Amino acid sequence: MEEGTSESPSHCESTVDHGDADPFQWDTREDCQVRQILDRIADKWSLLVIALLDNRRLRFTELRREIDGVSQRMLTVTLRSLERDGMVKRTVYPVVPPRVEYELTSLGRTLHTTIQSLVTWTEAHQEEIAAARTAYDTRAAEAQEATTP
């Protein structure tokens, strides 16, 4: 084992010294738990599910109807992963046909607060981002024209 590396697969601190400002707040190795959690909660379907379940319970079909473009399989995978990570609680009612509802856990509600901050930031800066995209696309098109014979 290399010097400075941990034997624990859950140890995710970078072994590179970046001085006072560490641009790597988590290890970039695939087996890093922090990276795995960020990959789960930051994907678009998880963000939408967490946002929709804020202060309410929804059935699978209601979630699927509300989330444009999600397939049944992808929603199932997302909900199972969020349940496994302790973000979503699944309740099955013993009726015929079975009724299943999903809601945020207390942990999921804390994440919703963080997501709301991200949405607020995005709304505040969407015009700047749109302008930057337009400027970038214009430069890219001009560069493409300059290289085309």
Coordinates of C-alpha atoms in Angstrom, one line a residue:
M1 CA 0.0 0.0 0.0
E2 CA 1.3 3.5 -0.8
E3 CA 2.4 5.7 2.0
G4 CA -0.4 8.2 2.9
T5 CA -3.3 6.0 1.8
S6 CA -5.8 4.5 4.1
E7 CA -6.7 0.8 4.2
S8 CA -10.3 1.8 4.9
P9 CA -12.4 2.0 1.6
S10 CA -14.6 4.6 3.3
H11 CA -11.7 6.9 3.9
C12 CA -12.1 9.6 1.3
E13 CA -9.7 12.4 2.2
S14 CA -7.3 13.3 -0.6
T15 CA -3.7 12.4 0.0
V16 CA -2.5 15.4 -2.0
D17 CA -1.5 18.5 -0.1
H18 CA -3.3 21.5 -1.5
G19 CA -2.2 24.0 1.1
D20 CA -4.9 26.0 2.8
A21 CA -7.5 25.8 0.0
D22 CA -8.4 22.2 -0.8
P23 CA -10.2 22.1 -4.1
F24 CA -10.9 18.3 -3.5
Q25 CA -13.3 18.2 -0.7
W26 CA -13.7 14.5 -1.3
D27 CA -11.7 11.8 -2.9
T28 CA -12.3 11.2 -6.6
R29 CA -11.9 7.5 -6.3
E30 CA -14.9 5.5 -7.4
D31 CA -15.1 3.6 -4.0
C32 CA -15.3 6.9 -2.0
Q33 CA -18.6 6.9 0.0
V34 CA -18.8 10.7 -0.3
R35 CA -18.6 10.6 -4.0
Q36 CA -21.2 7.8 -4.2
I37 CA -23.6 9.8 -2.0
L38 CA -23.1 12.9 -4.1
D39 CA -23.6 10.9 -7.3
R40 CA -26.9 9.6 -5.9
I41 CA -28.4 12.8 -4.5
A42 CA -27.2 15.1 -7.3
D43 CA -28.6 13.2 -10.2
K44 CA -31.6 14.9 -11.9
W45 CA -34.2 12.3 -11.0
S46 CA -33.3 12.2 -7.3
L47 CA -33.4 16.0 -7.1
L48 CA -36.8 16.1 -8.6
V49 CA -38.2 13.3 -6.4
I50 CA -36.8 15.1 -3.3
A51 CA -38.3 18.4 -4.4
L52 CA -41.7 16.8 -5.1
L53 CA -41.9 15.0 -1.8
D54 CA -41.4 18.2 0.3
N55 CA -44.0 18.1 3.0
R56 CA -46.2 15.5 1.3
R57 CA -46.6 11.8 0.5
L58 CA -47.1 10.7 -3.1
R59 CA -47.8 7.4 -4.8
F60 CA -45.6 6.1 -7.5
T61 CA -48.0 7.0 -10.3
E62 CA -48.3 10.6 -9.0
L63 CA -44.5 10.9 -8.9
R64 CA -44.2 9.5 -12.4
R65 CA -46.9 11.9 -13.7
E66 CA -45.2 14.9 -12.1
I67 CA -41.7 14.1 -13.4
D68 CA -41.6 14.7 -17.2
G69 CA -39.4 12.2 -19.1
V70 CA -38.7 9.7 -16.3
S71 CA -39.3 6.1 -17.2
Q72 CA -41.0 3.6 -14.9
R73 CA -37.7 1.7 -14.4
M74 CA -35.6 4.8 -13.7
L75 CA -38.1 6.1 -11.2
T76 CA -38.1 2.7 -9.5
V77 CA -34.3 2.6 -9.3
T78 CA -34.2 6.2 -8.0
L79 CA -36.8 5.6 -5.3
R80 CA -35.1 2.4 -4.2
S81 CA -31.7 4.1 -4.0
L82 CA -33.1 7.0 -2.1
E83 CA -34.8 4.6 0.3
R84 CA -31.6 2.7 0.8
D85 CA -29.8 5.9 1.6
G86 CA -32.4 6.8 4.2
M87 CA -33.8 9.8 2.2
V88 CA -37.2 8.4 1.4
K89 CA -39.6 6.2 3.3
R90 CA -41.8 3.7 1.4
T91 CA -45.1 2.7 3.0
V92 CA -47.1 -0.2 1.7
Y93 CA -50.7 -0.4 2.7
P94 CA -52.3 -3.9 2.9
V95 CA -55.2 -3.2 0.6
V96 CA -56.2 -4.7 -2.8
P97 CA -54.7 -3.5 -5.0
P98 CA -51.7 -2.6 -2.9
R99 CA -51.2 1.1 -2.2
V100 CA -47.6 2.4 -1.9
E101 CA -46.7 5.9 -0.8
Y102 CA -43.4 7.7 -0.6
E103 CA -42.3 10.5 1.7
L104 CA -39.1 12.2 2.8
T105 CA -37.5 11.0 6.0
S106 CA -36.1 13.6 8.4
L107 CA -32.8 13.1 6.7
G108 CA -34.4 13.7 3.3
R109 CA -36.0 16.9 4.6
T110 CA -32.6 18.3 5.6
L111 CA -31.4 17.6 2.0
H112 CA -34.5 19.3 0.6
T113 CA -33.4 22.5 2.4
T114 CA -30.0 22.3 0.7
I115 CA -31.6 21.7 -2.7
Q116 CA -33.9 24.7 -2.3
S117 CA -30.8 26.9 -1.8
L118 CA -29.4 25.6 -5.1
V119 CA -32.7 26.3 -6.9
T120 CA -32.8 29.8 -5.4
W121 CA -29.2 30.4 -6.6
T122 CA -30.1 29.1 -10.1
E123 CA -33.2 31.4 -10.3
A124 CA -31.1 34.4 -9.3
H125 CA -28.4 33.7 -11.9
Q126 CA -30.3 32.2 -14.8
E127 CA -30.0 35.3 -16.9
E128 CA -26.3 35.5 -16.4
I129 CA -26.0 31.9 -17.3
A130 CA -28.1 32.3 -20.4
A131 CA -25.9 35.3 -21.5
A132 CA -22.7 33.2 -20.9
R133 CA -24.1 30.4 -23.0
T134 CA -25.1 32.7 -25.9
A135 CA -21.6 34.3 -25.8
Y136 CA -19.9 30.9 -25.8
D137 CA -22.1 29.5 -28.6
T138 CA -21.3 32.6 -30.7
R139 CA -17.6 32.2 -30.1
A140 CA -17.8 28.5 -31.0
A141 CA -19.7 29.2 -34.2
E142 CA -17.2 31.9 -35.2
A143 CA -14.3 29.6 -34.5
Q144 CA -16.0 26.8 -36.6
E145 CA -16.5 29.2 -39.5
A146 CA -12.9 30.4 -39.3
T147 CA -11.6 26.8 -39.6
T148 CA -14.0 25.7 -42.4
P149 CA -12.5 26.1 -45.9

